[in-house]
Short mmCIF file of N, CA and C in Angstrom, two decimals:
data_model
loop_
_atom_site.label_atom_id
_atom_site.label_comp_id
_atom_site.label_asym_id
_atom_site.label_seq_id
_atom_site.Cartn_x
_atom_site.Cartn_y
_atom_site.Cartn_z
N MET A 958 73.75 -99.26 176.82
CA MET A 958 74.42 -99.37 175.54
C MET A 958 74.92 -100.79 175.34
N ARG A 959 74.70 -101.28 174.14
CA ARG A 959 75.14 -102.63 173.79
C ARG A 959 75.72 -102.64 172.38
N ILE A 960 76.55 -103.63 172.10
CA ILE A 960 77.00 -103.87 170.73
C ILE A 960 75.82 -104.46 169.98
N VAL A 961 75.55 -103.93 168.80
CA VAL A 961 74.34 -104.29 168.06
C VAL A 961 74.47 -105.58 167.26
N ALA A 962 75.63 -105.81 166.66
CA ALA A 962 75.77 -106.99 165.79
C ALA A 962 77.20 -107.50 165.79
N GLY A 963 77.38 -108.69 165.23
CA GLY A 963 78.71 -109.26 165.08
C GLY A 963 79.11 -110.16 166.23
N SER A 964 80.42 -110.36 166.36
CA SER A 964 80.96 -111.31 167.33
C SER A 964 80.67 -110.93 168.77
N ALA A 965 80.49 -109.65 169.06
CA ALA A 965 80.21 -109.20 170.43
C ALA A 965 78.75 -108.77 170.60
N ARG A 966 77.91 -109.20 169.70
CA ARG A 966 76.49 -108.79 169.72
C ARG A 966 75.86 -108.98 171.10
N GLY A 967 75.16 -107.94 171.54
CA GLY A 967 74.45 -108.01 172.82
C GLY A 967 75.29 -107.69 174.04
N ARG A 968 76.60 -107.60 173.87
CA ARG A 968 77.48 -107.31 175.02
C ARG A 968 77.30 -105.85 175.45
N ALA A 969 77.20 -105.65 176.75
CA ALA A 969 76.99 -104.31 177.31
C ALA A 969 78.28 -103.51 177.29
N LEU A 970 78.12 -102.20 177.15
CA LEU A 970 79.25 -101.27 177.20
C LEU A 970 79.08 -100.35 178.40
N ALA A 971 80.18 -100.02 179.04
CA ALA A 971 80.15 -99.04 180.13
C ALA A 971 79.89 -97.67 179.54
N GLY A 972 79.09 -96.87 180.24
CA GLY A 972 78.77 -95.53 179.78
C GLY A 972 79.31 -94.48 180.73
N PRO A 973 79.16 -93.23 180.36
CA PRO A 973 79.67 -92.15 181.20
C PRO A 973 78.85 -92.00 182.48
N LYS A 974 79.44 -91.34 183.44
CA LYS A 974 78.74 -91.02 184.68
C LYS A 974 77.58 -90.09 184.33
N ALA A 975 76.54 -90.17 185.11
CA ALA A 975 75.36 -89.33 184.87
C ALA A 975 75.72 -87.85 184.90
N THR A 976 76.78 -87.51 185.62
CA THR A 976 77.18 -86.11 185.73
C THR A 976 78.12 -85.66 184.61
N SER A 977 78.48 -86.56 183.72
CA SER A 977 79.43 -86.24 182.65
C SER A 977 78.85 -85.19 181.71
N LYS A 978 79.63 -84.15 181.46
CA LYS A 978 79.20 -83.08 180.53
C LYS A 978 79.87 -83.21 179.17
N HIS A 979 80.87 -84.08 179.08
CA HIS A 979 81.69 -84.12 177.87
C HIS A 979 81.43 -85.33 176.98
N ILE A 980 80.70 -86.32 177.48
CA ILE A 980 80.51 -87.55 176.71
C ILE A 980 79.03 -87.77 176.45
N ARG A 981 78.69 -87.89 175.16
CA ARG A 981 77.32 -88.15 174.74
C ARG A 981 77.38 -89.36 173.81
N PRO A 982 77.14 -90.56 174.36
CA PRO A 982 77.26 -91.76 173.53
C PRO A 982 76.23 -91.79 172.40
N THR A 983 76.62 -92.36 171.28
CA THR A 983 75.71 -92.56 170.17
C THR A 983 74.68 -93.60 170.58
N ALA A 984 73.41 -93.27 170.43
CA ALA A 984 72.34 -94.19 170.81
C ALA A 984 72.43 -95.48 169.99
N ASP A 985 72.03 -96.59 170.60
CA ASP A 985 72.07 -97.89 169.92
C ASP A 985 71.34 -97.85 168.58
N ARG A 986 70.16 -97.23 168.54
CA ARG A 986 69.38 -97.21 167.30
C ARG A 986 70.07 -96.39 166.21
N VAL A 987 70.76 -95.32 166.60
CA VAL A 987 71.50 -94.51 165.62
C VAL A 987 72.69 -95.32 165.11
N ARG A 988 73.39 -95.99 166.02
CA ARG A 988 74.54 -96.82 165.64
C ARG A 988 74.10 -97.94 164.70
N GLU A 989 73.00 -98.60 165.04
CA GLU A 989 72.50 -99.68 164.21
C GLU A 989 72.13 -99.17 162.82
N SER A 990 71.44 -98.04 162.75
CA SER A 990 71.06 -97.47 161.45
C SER A 990 72.29 -97.06 160.64
N LEU A 991 73.26 -96.45 161.31
CA LEU A 991 74.48 -96.04 160.63
C LEU A 991 75.18 -97.24 160.00
N PHE A 992 75.34 -98.31 160.76
CA PHE A 992 76.03 -99.48 160.24
C PHE A 992 75.21 -100.19 159.17
N ASN A 993 73.89 -100.06 159.21
CA ASN A 993 73.07 -100.59 158.12
C ASN A 993 73.31 -99.80 156.83
N ILE A 994 73.50 -98.50 156.96
CA ILE A 994 73.79 -97.65 155.79
C ILE A 994 75.17 -97.99 155.23
N LEU A 995 76.15 -98.14 156.11
CA LEU A 995 77.54 -98.38 155.69
C LEU A 995 77.75 -99.79 155.15
N GLY A 996 76.93 -100.71 155.58
CA GLY A 996 77.12 -102.12 155.23
C GLY A 996 77.32 -102.90 156.51
N GLN A 997 76.89 -104.11 156.52
CA GLN A 997 76.87 -104.88 157.75
C GLN A 997 78.26 -105.31 158.23
N TRP A 998 79.17 -105.57 157.33
CA TRP A 998 80.44 -106.17 157.73
C TRP A 998 81.62 -105.35 157.25
N PHE A 999 82.71 -105.40 158.00
CA PHE A 999 83.88 -104.58 157.75
C PHE A 999 85.15 -105.41 157.74
N GLU A 1000 85.07 -106.62 157.19
CA GLU A 1000 86.19 -107.56 157.20
C GLU A 1000 87.49 -106.90 156.76
N GLY A 1001 88.47 -106.95 157.66
CA GLY A 1001 89.81 -106.50 157.35
C GLY A 1001 90.01 -105.00 157.27
N GLN A 1002 88.98 -104.20 157.54
CA GLN A 1002 89.12 -102.76 157.40
C GLN A 1002 89.81 -102.12 158.60
N ARG A 1003 90.38 -100.97 158.32
CA ARG A 1003 91.01 -100.15 159.36
C ARG A 1003 90.10 -98.95 159.58
N ILE A 1004 89.75 -98.72 160.86
CA ILE A 1004 88.76 -97.71 161.22
C ILE A 1004 89.40 -96.68 162.14
N LEU A 1005 89.06 -95.41 161.93
CA LEU A 1005 89.50 -94.32 162.80
C LEU A 1005 88.28 -93.75 163.49
N ASP A 1006 88.28 -93.75 164.82
CA ASP A 1006 87.15 -93.29 165.63
C ASP A 1006 87.59 -92.01 166.36
N LEU A 1007 87.19 -90.85 165.81
CA LEU A 1007 87.54 -89.56 166.38
C LEU A 1007 86.50 -89.14 167.42
N TYR A 1008 86.95 -88.48 168.48
CA TYR A 1008 86.06 -88.12 169.59
C TYR A 1008 85.37 -89.39 170.07
N ALA A 1009 86.15 -90.40 170.39
CA ALA A 1009 85.67 -91.76 170.61
C ALA A 1009 84.68 -91.91 171.76
N GLY A 1010 84.77 -91.09 172.78
CA GLY A 1010 83.80 -91.18 173.89
C GLY A 1010 83.89 -92.52 174.61
N THR A 1011 82.88 -93.37 174.43
CA THR A 1011 82.88 -94.70 175.05
C THR A 1011 83.58 -95.73 174.17
N GLY A 1012 83.87 -95.35 172.92
CA GLY A 1012 84.46 -96.29 171.97
C GLY A 1012 83.42 -97.12 171.23
N ALA A 1013 82.13 -96.85 171.46
CA ALA A 1013 81.05 -97.68 170.92
C ALA A 1013 81.09 -97.80 169.39
N LEU A 1014 81.36 -96.71 168.68
CA LEU A 1014 81.37 -96.79 167.21
C LEU A 1014 82.51 -97.69 166.72
N GLY A 1015 83.71 -97.46 167.21
CA GLY A 1015 84.84 -98.29 166.81
C GLY A 1015 84.68 -99.74 167.22
N LEU A 1016 84.16 -99.97 168.42
CA LEU A 1016 83.97 -101.34 168.90
C LEU A 1016 82.89 -102.06 168.10
N GLU A 1017 81.87 -101.34 167.67
CA GLU A 1017 80.84 -101.94 166.80
C GLU A 1017 81.48 -102.40 165.50
N ALA A 1018 82.38 -101.58 164.94
CA ALA A 1018 83.07 -101.97 163.70
C ALA A 1018 83.94 -103.19 163.92
N LEU A 1019 84.64 -103.26 165.07
CA LEU A 1019 85.46 -104.45 165.38
C LEU A 1019 84.58 -105.69 165.50
N SER A 1020 83.45 -105.56 166.15
CA SER A 1020 82.53 -106.69 166.30
C SER A 1020 82.06 -107.20 164.94
N ARG A 1021 82.01 -106.29 163.96
CA ARG A 1021 81.55 -106.63 162.62
C ARG A 1021 82.71 -106.99 161.68
N GLY A 1022 83.89 -107.22 162.24
CA GLY A 1022 84.99 -107.75 161.44
C GLY A 1022 86.12 -106.82 161.10
N ALA A 1023 86.07 -105.56 161.54
CA ALA A 1023 87.19 -104.66 161.26
C ALA A 1023 88.47 -105.25 161.84
N MET A 1024 89.57 -104.99 161.16
CA MET A 1024 90.87 -105.52 161.57
C MET A 1024 91.46 -104.71 162.72
N ARG A 1025 91.30 -103.38 162.64
CA ARG A 1025 91.97 -102.50 163.60
C ARG A 1025 91.19 -101.21 163.75
N VAL A 1026 91.19 -100.66 164.96
CA VAL A 1026 90.56 -99.37 165.22
C VAL A 1026 91.54 -98.49 165.99
N VAL A 1027 91.67 -97.26 165.54
CA VAL A 1027 92.40 -96.25 166.30
C VAL A 1027 91.35 -95.31 166.87
N MET A 1028 91.32 -95.21 168.20
CA MET A 1028 90.39 -94.32 168.89
C MET A 1028 91.15 -93.08 169.34
N VAL A 1029 90.51 -91.92 169.18
CA VAL A 1029 91.13 -90.66 169.57
C VAL A 1029 90.18 -89.90 170.48
N ASP A 1030 90.67 -89.51 171.65
CA ASP A 1030 89.88 -88.65 172.54
C ASP A 1030 90.83 -88.00 173.53
N SER A 1031 90.63 -86.73 173.80
CA SER A 1031 91.49 -86.01 174.74
C SER A 1031 90.90 -85.97 176.15
N ASP A 1032 89.67 -86.41 176.34
CA ASP A 1032 89.01 -86.38 177.63
C ASP A 1032 89.41 -87.62 178.45
N ARG A 1033 89.82 -87.42 179.69
CA ARG A 1033 90.29 -88.54 180.52
C ARG A 1033 89.21 -89.57 180.80
N GLU A 1034 87.98 -89.11 181.10
CA GLU A 1034 86.90 -90.06 181.35
C GLU A 1034 86.63 -90.90 180.10
N ALA A 1035 86.65 -90.26 178.94
CA ALA A 1035 86.44 -90.98 177.68
C ALA A 1035 87.54 -92.01 177.45
N GLN A 1036 88.77 -91.65 177.71
CA GLN A 1036 89.89 -92.58 177.54
C GLN A 1036 89.71 -93.81 178.41
N GLU A 1037 89.30 -93.59 179.65
CA GLU A 1037 89.09 -94.71 180.57
C GLU A 1037 87.93 -95.59 180.09
N LEU A 1038 86.86 -94.98 179.61
CA LEU A 1038 85.73 -95.75 179.08
C LEU A 1038 86.15 -96.57 177.86
N CYS A 1039 86.94 -95.97 176.98
CA CYS A 1039 87.42 -96.70 175.80
C CYS A 1039 88.23 -97.92 176.22
N ARG A 1040 89.14 -97.73 177.18
CA ARG A 1040 89.97 -98.85 177.66
C ARG A 1040 89.11 -99.92 178.31
N THR A 1041 88.19 -99.50 179.18
CA THR A 1041 87.32 -100.44 179.89
C THR A 1041 86.50 -101.27 178.91
N ASN A 1042 85.88 -100.61 177.95
CA ASN A 1042 85.03 -101.32 176.99
C ASN A 1042 85.84 -102.19 176.05
N THR A 1043 86.99 -101.72 175.62
CA THR A 1043 87.85 -102.51 174.75
C THR A 1043 88.32 -103.79 175.45
N ASP A 1044 88.76 -103.64 176.69
CA ASP A 1044 89.22 -104.80 177.47
C ASP A 1044 88.07 -105.78 177.73
N ALA A 1045 86.89 -105.26 178.09
CA ALA A 1045 85.74 -106.12 178.41
C ALA A 1045 85.32 -106.97 177.21
N LEU A 1046 85.48 -106.42 176.00
CA LEU A 1046 85.10 -107.16 174.80
C LEU A 1046 86.22 -108.03 174.24
N GLY A 1047 87.41 -107.93 174.82
CA GLY A 1047 88.54 -108.73 174.35
C GLY A 1047 89.17 -108.21 173.07
N PHE A 1048 89.02 -106.92 172.79
CA PHE A 1048 89.54 -106.33 171.55
C PHE A 1048 90.84 -105.55 171.76
N THR A 1049 91.46 -105.68 172.91
CA THR A 1049 92.62 -104.86 173.27
C THR A 1049 93.73 -104.90 172.21
N ALA A 1050 94.01 -106.05 171.66
CA ALA A 1050 95.10 -106.19 170.69
C ALA A 1050 94.79 -105.50 169.37
N ARG A 1051 93.54 -105.18 169.11
CA ARG A 1051 93.14 -104.58 167.84
C ARG A 1051 92.81 -103.10 167.94
N VAL A 1052 93.04 -102.50 169.11
CA VAL A 1052 92.71 -101.10 169.34
C VAL A 1052 93.94 -100.33 169.78
N GLU A 1053 94.12 -99.15 169.20
CA GLU A 1053 95.13 -98.20 169.65
C GLU A 1053 94.37 -96.96 170.11
N LEU A 1054 94.66 -96.49 171.30
CA LEU A 1054 94.02 -95.30 171.84
C LEU A 1054 95.02 -94.16 171.85
N LEU A 1055 94.68 -93.07 171.17
CA LEU A 1055 95.52 -91.88 171.17
C LEU A 1055 94.85 -90.86 172.09
N ALA A 1056 95.50 -90.58 173.20
CA ALA A 1056 94.97 -89.66 174.21
C ALA A 1056 95.47 -88.26 173.92
N GLN A 1057 94.87 -87.63 172.92
CA GLN A 1057 95.29 -86.30 172.50
C GLN A 1057 94.19 -85.65 171.67
N PRO A 1058 94.30 -84.35 171.44
CA PRO A 1058 93.31 -83.68 170.60
C PRO A 1058 93.30 -84.26 169.18
N VAL A 1059 92.15 -84.18 168.55
CA VAL A 1059 91.95 -84.78 167.23
C VAL A 1059 92.95 -84.26 166.20
N GLU A 1060 93.16 -82.96 166.13
CA GLU A 1060 94.07 -82.39 165.12
C GLU A 1060 95.49 -82.96 165.28
N ARG A 1061 95.96 -83.03 166.52
CA ARG A 1061 97.31 -83.56 166.76
C ARG A 1061 97.39 -85.05 166.40
N ALA A 1062 96.34 -85.80 166.74
CA ALA A 1062 96.31 -87.22 166.42
C ALA A 1062 96.31 -87.43 164.90
N LEU A 1063 95.51 -86.65 164.19
CA LEU A 1063 95.48 -86.78 162.72
C LEU A 1063 96.85 -86.46 162.11
N ALA A 1064 97.52 -85.44 162.64
CA ALA A 1064 98.86 -85.10 162.14
C ALA A 1064 99.82 -86.27 162.37
N ALA A 1065 99.78 -86.86 163.55
CA ALA A 1065 100.67 -88.00 163.86
C ALA A 1065 100.35 -89.20 162.98
N LEU A 1066 99.08 -89.50 162.81
CA LEU A 1066 98.68 -90.64 161.96
C LEU A 1066 99.09 -90.40 160.51
N GLY A 1067 98.93 -89.18 160.03
CA GLY A 1067 99.34 -88.85 158.67
C GLY A 1067 100.83 -89.02 158.47
N LYS A 1068 101.62 -88.59 159.46
CA LYS A 1068 103.08 -88.73 159.38
C LYS A 1068 103.49 -90.19 159.37
N ARG A 1069 102.73 -91.03 160.07
CA ARG A 1069 103.03 -92.48 160.11
C ARG A 1069 102.56 -93.19 158.84
N GLY A 1070 101.86 -92.47 157.98
CA GLY A 1070 101.36 -93.08 156.75
C GLY A 1070 100.12 -93.94 156.95
N GLU A 1071 99.41 -93.74 158.05
CA GLU A 1071 98.20 -94.52 158.33
C GLU A 1071 97.08 -94.10 157.38
N ARG A 1072 96.34 -95.10 156.89
CA ARG A 1072 95.18 -94.85 156.01
C ARG A 1072 94.03 -95.72 156.51
N PHE A 1073 92.84 -95.13 156.52
CA PHE A 1073 91.67 -95.80 157.06
C PHE A 1073 90.54 -95.84 156.03
N GLN A 1074 89.84 -96.97 155.97
CA GLN A 1074 88.72 -97.11 155.06
C GLN A 1074 87.50 -96.34 155.57
N LEU A 1075 87.43 -96.16 156.89
CA LEU A 1075 86.29 -95.47 157.50
C LEU A 1075 86.78 -94.58 158.63
N VAL A 1076 86.37 -93.31 158.57
CA VAL A 1076 86.66 -92.35 159.64
C VAL A 1076 85.33 -91.96 160.26
N LEU A 1077 85.18 -92.25 161.55
CA LEU A 1077 83.96 -91.94 162.30
C LEU A 1077 84.27 -90.77 163.23
N ALA A 1078 83.42 -89.75 163.21
CA ALA A 1078 83.63 -88.59 164.09
C ALA A 1078 82.32 -88.26 164.79
N ASP A 1079 82.37 -88.26 166.11
CA ASP A 1079 81.20 -87.93 166.92
C ASP A 1079 81.61 -86.86 167.92
N PRO A 1080 81.88 -85.63 167.42
CA PRO A 1080 82.34 -84.56 168.30
C PRO A 1080 81.22 -84.04 169.20
N PRO A 1081 81.59 -83.35 170.26
CA PRO A 1081 80.55 -82.68 171.07
C PRO A 1081 79.74 -81.75 170.16
N TYR A 1082 78.44 -81.80 170.27
CA TYR A 1082 77.59 -80.99 169.39
C TYR A 1082 77.91 -79.50 169.47
N ALA A 1083 78.25 -79.02 170.65
CA ALA A 1083 78.53 -77.60 170.83
C ALA A 1083 79.79 -77.17 170.08
N ALA A 1084 80.66 -78.11 169.76
CA ALA A 1084 81.93 -77.78 169.08
C ALA A 1084 81.70 -77.29 167.66
N ARG A 1085 80.63 -77.77 167.01
CA ARG A 1085 80.29 -77.36 165.64
C ARG A 1085 81.51 -77.46 164.71
N VAL A 1086 82.00 -78.69 164.52
CA VAL A 1086 83.26 -78.88 163.81
C VAL A 1086 83.15 -79.78 162.56
N VAL A 1087 81.98 -79.90 161.95
CA VAL A 1087 81.87 -80.76 160.77
C VAL A 1087 82.90 -80.37 159.73
N GLU A 1088 82.96 -79.09 159.37
CA GLU A 1088 83.90 -78.65 158.34
C GLU A 1088 85.35 -78.79 158.80
N THR A 1089 85.60 -78.53 160.09
CA THR A 1089 86.95 -78.66 160.64
C THR A 1089 87.45 -80.10 160.55
N VAL A 1090 86.57 -81.05 160.85
CA VAL A 1090 86.94 -82.47 160.76
C VAL A 1090 87.29 -82.83 159.32
N LEU A 1091 86.46 -82.42 158.37
CA LEU A 1091 86.72 -82.73 156.96
C LEU A 1091 88.05 -82.12 156.51
N GLU A 1092 88.30 -80.88 156.90
CA GLU A 1092 89.55 -80.21 156.53
C GLU A 1092 90.76 -80.96 157.10
N ALA A 1093 90.68 -81.36 158.36
CA ALA A 1093 91.82 -82.04 159.00
C ALA A 1093 92.06 -83.43 158.39
N VAL A 1094 90.99 -84.16 158.10
CA VAL A 1094 91.15 -85.48 157.47
C VAL A 1094 91.82 -85.32 156.11
N ALA A 1095 91.37 -84.32 155.34
CA ALA A 1095 91.98 -84.07 154.02
C ALA A 1095 93.43 -83.61 154.15
N LYS A 1096 93.68 -82.68 155.05
CA LYS A 1096 95.02 -82.12 155.23
C LYS A 1096 96.05 -83.19 155.57
N HIS A 1097 95.68 -84.13 156.42
CA HIS A 1097 96.64 -85.13 156.89
C HIS A 1097 96.60 -86.43 156.11
N GLY A 1098 95.70 -86.53 155.12
CA GLY A 1098 95.68 -87.67 154.20
C GLY A 1098 95.47 -89.02 154.84
N VAL A 1099 94.59 -89.12 155.83
CA VAL A 1099 94.41 -90.39 156.54
C VAL A 1099 93.29 -91.27 155.96
N LEU A 1100 92.55 -90.76 154.99
CA LEU A 1100 91.48 -91.55 154.40
C LEU A 1100 92.01 -92.35 153.21
N ALA A 1101 91.76 -93.66 153.23
CA ALA A 1101 92.19 -94.54 152.13
C ALA A 1101 91.34 -94.24 150.89
N ASP A 1102 91.85 -94.60 149.72
CA ASP A 1102 91.09 -94.44 148.49
C ASP A 1102 89.75 -95.15 148.61
N GLY A 1103 88.69 -94.45 148.24
CA GLY A 1103 87.35 -95.04 148.31
C GLY A 1103 86.76 -95.04 149.70
N GLY A 1104 87.45 -94.43 150.66
CA GLY A 1104 86.98 -94.43 152.05
C GLY A 1104 85.84 -93.45 152.29
N THR A 1105 85.28 -93.56 153.48
CA THR A 1105 84.12 -92.75 153.88
C THR A 1105 84.41 -92.05 155.19
N VAL A 1106 83.96 -90.81 155.29
CA VAL A 1106 84.02 -90.05 156.55
C VAL A 1106 82.58 -89.88 157.02
N VAL A 1107 82.32 -90.24 158.27
CA VAL A 1107 80.99 -90.11 158.87
C VAL A 1107 81.10 -89.13 160.03
N VAL A 1108 80.25 -88.10 160.01
CA VAL A 1108 80.25 -87.13 161.11
C VAL A 1108 78.85 -87.08 161.70
N GLU A 1109 78.77 -87.32 163.00
CA GLU A 1109 77.51 -87.19 163.73
C GLU A 1109 77.49 -85.78 164.32
N HIS A 1110 76.38 -85.07 164.12
CA HIS A 1110 76.32 -83.69 164.58
C HIS A 1110 74.89 -83.27 164.89
N ASP A 1111 74.76 -82.12 165.51
CA ASP A 1111 73.46 -81.58 165.88
C ASP A 1111 72.71 -81.14 164.62
N LYS A 1112 71.39 -81.31 164.63
CA LYS A 1112 70.57 -80.94 163.47
C LYS A 1112 70.66 -79.45 163.16
N ARG A 1113 71.05 -78.64 164.15
CA ARG A 1113 71.16 -77.19 163.93
C ARG A 1113 72.48 -76.80 163.27
N GLU A 1114 73.40 -77.75 163.13
CA GLU A 1114 74.66 -77.47 162.45
C GLU A 1114 74.57 -78.03 161.03
N PRO A 1115 74.45 -77.16 160.06
CA PRO A 1115 74.35 -77.67 158.70
C PRO A 1115 75.67 -78.29 158.24
N ALA A 1116 75.56 -79.40 157.55
CA ALA A 1116 76.75 -80.02 156.97
C ALA A 1116 76.81 -79.59 155.51
N PRO A 1117 77.97 -79.22 155.03
CA PRO A 1117 78.08 -78.78 153.64
C PRO A 1117 77.87 -79.94 152.67
N GLU A 1118 77.33 -79.62 151.50
CA GLU A 1118 77.19 -80.65 150.47
C GLU A 1118 78.55 -81.04 149.90
N ALA A 1119 79.48 -80.08 149.95
CA ALA A 1119 80.85 -80.34 149.50
C ALA A 1119 81.78 -79.44 150.31
N HIS A 1120 82.93 -80.01 150.71
CA HIS A 1120 83.90 -79.23 151.48
C HIS A 1120 85.23 -79.98 151.53
N ALA A 1121 86.32 -79.24 151.38
CA ALA A 1121 87.69 -79.77 151.52
C ALA A 1121 87.93 -81.00 150.64
N GLY A 1122 87.30 -81.02 149.46
CA GLY A 1122 87.50 -82.14 148.54
C GLY A 1122 86.55 -83.30 148.76
N PHE A 1123 85.62 -83.15 149.71
CA PHE A 1123 84.64 -84.19 149.99
C PHE A 1123 83.26 -83.78 149.49
N THR A 1124 82.48 -84.78 149.14
CA THR A 1124 81.08 -84.58 148.75
C THR A 1124 80.21 -85.38 149.70
N GLN A 1125 79.14 -84.76 150.16
CA GLN A 1125 78.19 -85.46 151.02
C GLN A 1125 77.43 -86.47 150.16
N VAL A 1126 77.45 -87.74 150.55
CA VAL A 1126 76.78 -88.79 149.77
C VAL A 1126 75.50 -89.28 150.44
N ASP A 1127 75.32 -88.95 151.71
CA ASP A 1127 74.10 -89.35 152.41
C ASP A 1127 74.01 -88.54 153.69
N GLN A 1128 72.78 -88.38 154.17
CA GLN A 1128 72.56 -87.74 155.46
C GLN A 1128 71.25 -88.27 156.01
N ARG A 1129 71.26 -88.64 157.30
CA ARG A 1129 70.07 -89.16 157.95
C ARG A 1129 69.85 -88.39 159.25
N ARG A 1130 68.57 -88.22 159.58
CA ARG A 1130 68.22 -87.52 160.81
C ARG A 1130 67.59 -88.50 161.79
N PHE A 1131 68.04 -88.39 163.05
CA PHE A 1131 67.52 -89.19 164.15
C PHE A 1131 67.22 -88.23 165.29
N GLY A 1132 66.00 -87.71 165.36
CA GLY A 1132 65.66 -86.71 166.38
C GLY A 1132 66.50 -85.47 166.20
N ASP A 1133 67.29 -85.12 167.22
CA ASP A 1133 68.16 -83.93 167.16
C ASP A 1133 69.50 -84.22 166.51
N THR A 1134 69.73 -85.45 166.11
CA THR A 1134 71.02 -85.88 165.57
C THR A 1134 70.97 -86.03 164.05
N LEU A 1135 71.99 -85.51 163.39
CA LEU A 1135 72.20 -85.75 161.97
C LEU A 1135 73.47 -86.58 161.82
N VAL A 1136 73.43 -87.53 160.90
CA VAL A 1136 74.60 -88.31 160.55
C VAL A 1136 74.86 -88.05 159.07
N SER A 1137 76.03 -87.44 158.79
CA SER A 1137 76.39 -87.07 157.42
C SER A 1137 77.56 -87.92 156.95
N LEU A 1138 77.43 -88.48 155.75
CA LEU A 1138 78.47 -89.32 155.17
C LEU A 1138 79.10 -88.59 153.99
N PHE A 1139 80.43 -88.64 153.94
CA PHE A 1139 81.20 -87.94 152.91
C PHE A 1139 82.18 -88.90 152.24
N ARG A 1140 82.42 -88.64 150.96
CA ARG A 1140 83.48 -89.35 150.22
C ARG A 1140 84.25 -88.32 149.40
N VAL A 1141 85.44 -88.68 148.99
CA VAL A 1141 86.25 -87.78 148.17
C VAL A 1141 85.51 -87.52 146.86
N ALA A 1142 85.45 -86.25 146.50
CA ALA A 1142 84.71 -85.85 145.28
C ALA A 1142 85.39 -86.40 144.04
#
């Protein structure tokens, strides 16, 4: 795994142990395609990376100019990978890691009045939580006006065309992976 573009382009990222059952990093080609869809640069944006895993999605956004990333993951191995990769790229001052379940983190961020231009969610495929993520983002009001929610999920989990006040604006398939983009209706 490597950062695809921006200030940290080509820099390697630490990945999970081969025996890891809980972390499935987003493939470089999927990440590159996703960021091509979203736009190449994220100058000054605030990004929320749910189910962060290795932190690759949030770190890619930082490399492309994002101002700040909040990473959320309750898995200890994932938290360590996020810290390791953030430190190795020199992004420590621009990253906050919340070591807790996504719902609790969203509630805390909502109470703090945090708003993000981009919410990235790459949950374990078996969790089947596309609708749950959209509901929680809406409930806690963490998406900034005009923001986008991106959910990576298994092709066997259908993403709704509309749910919890969001409308699906794009969807791309990469093998067994679907990437669905949503905006406020």
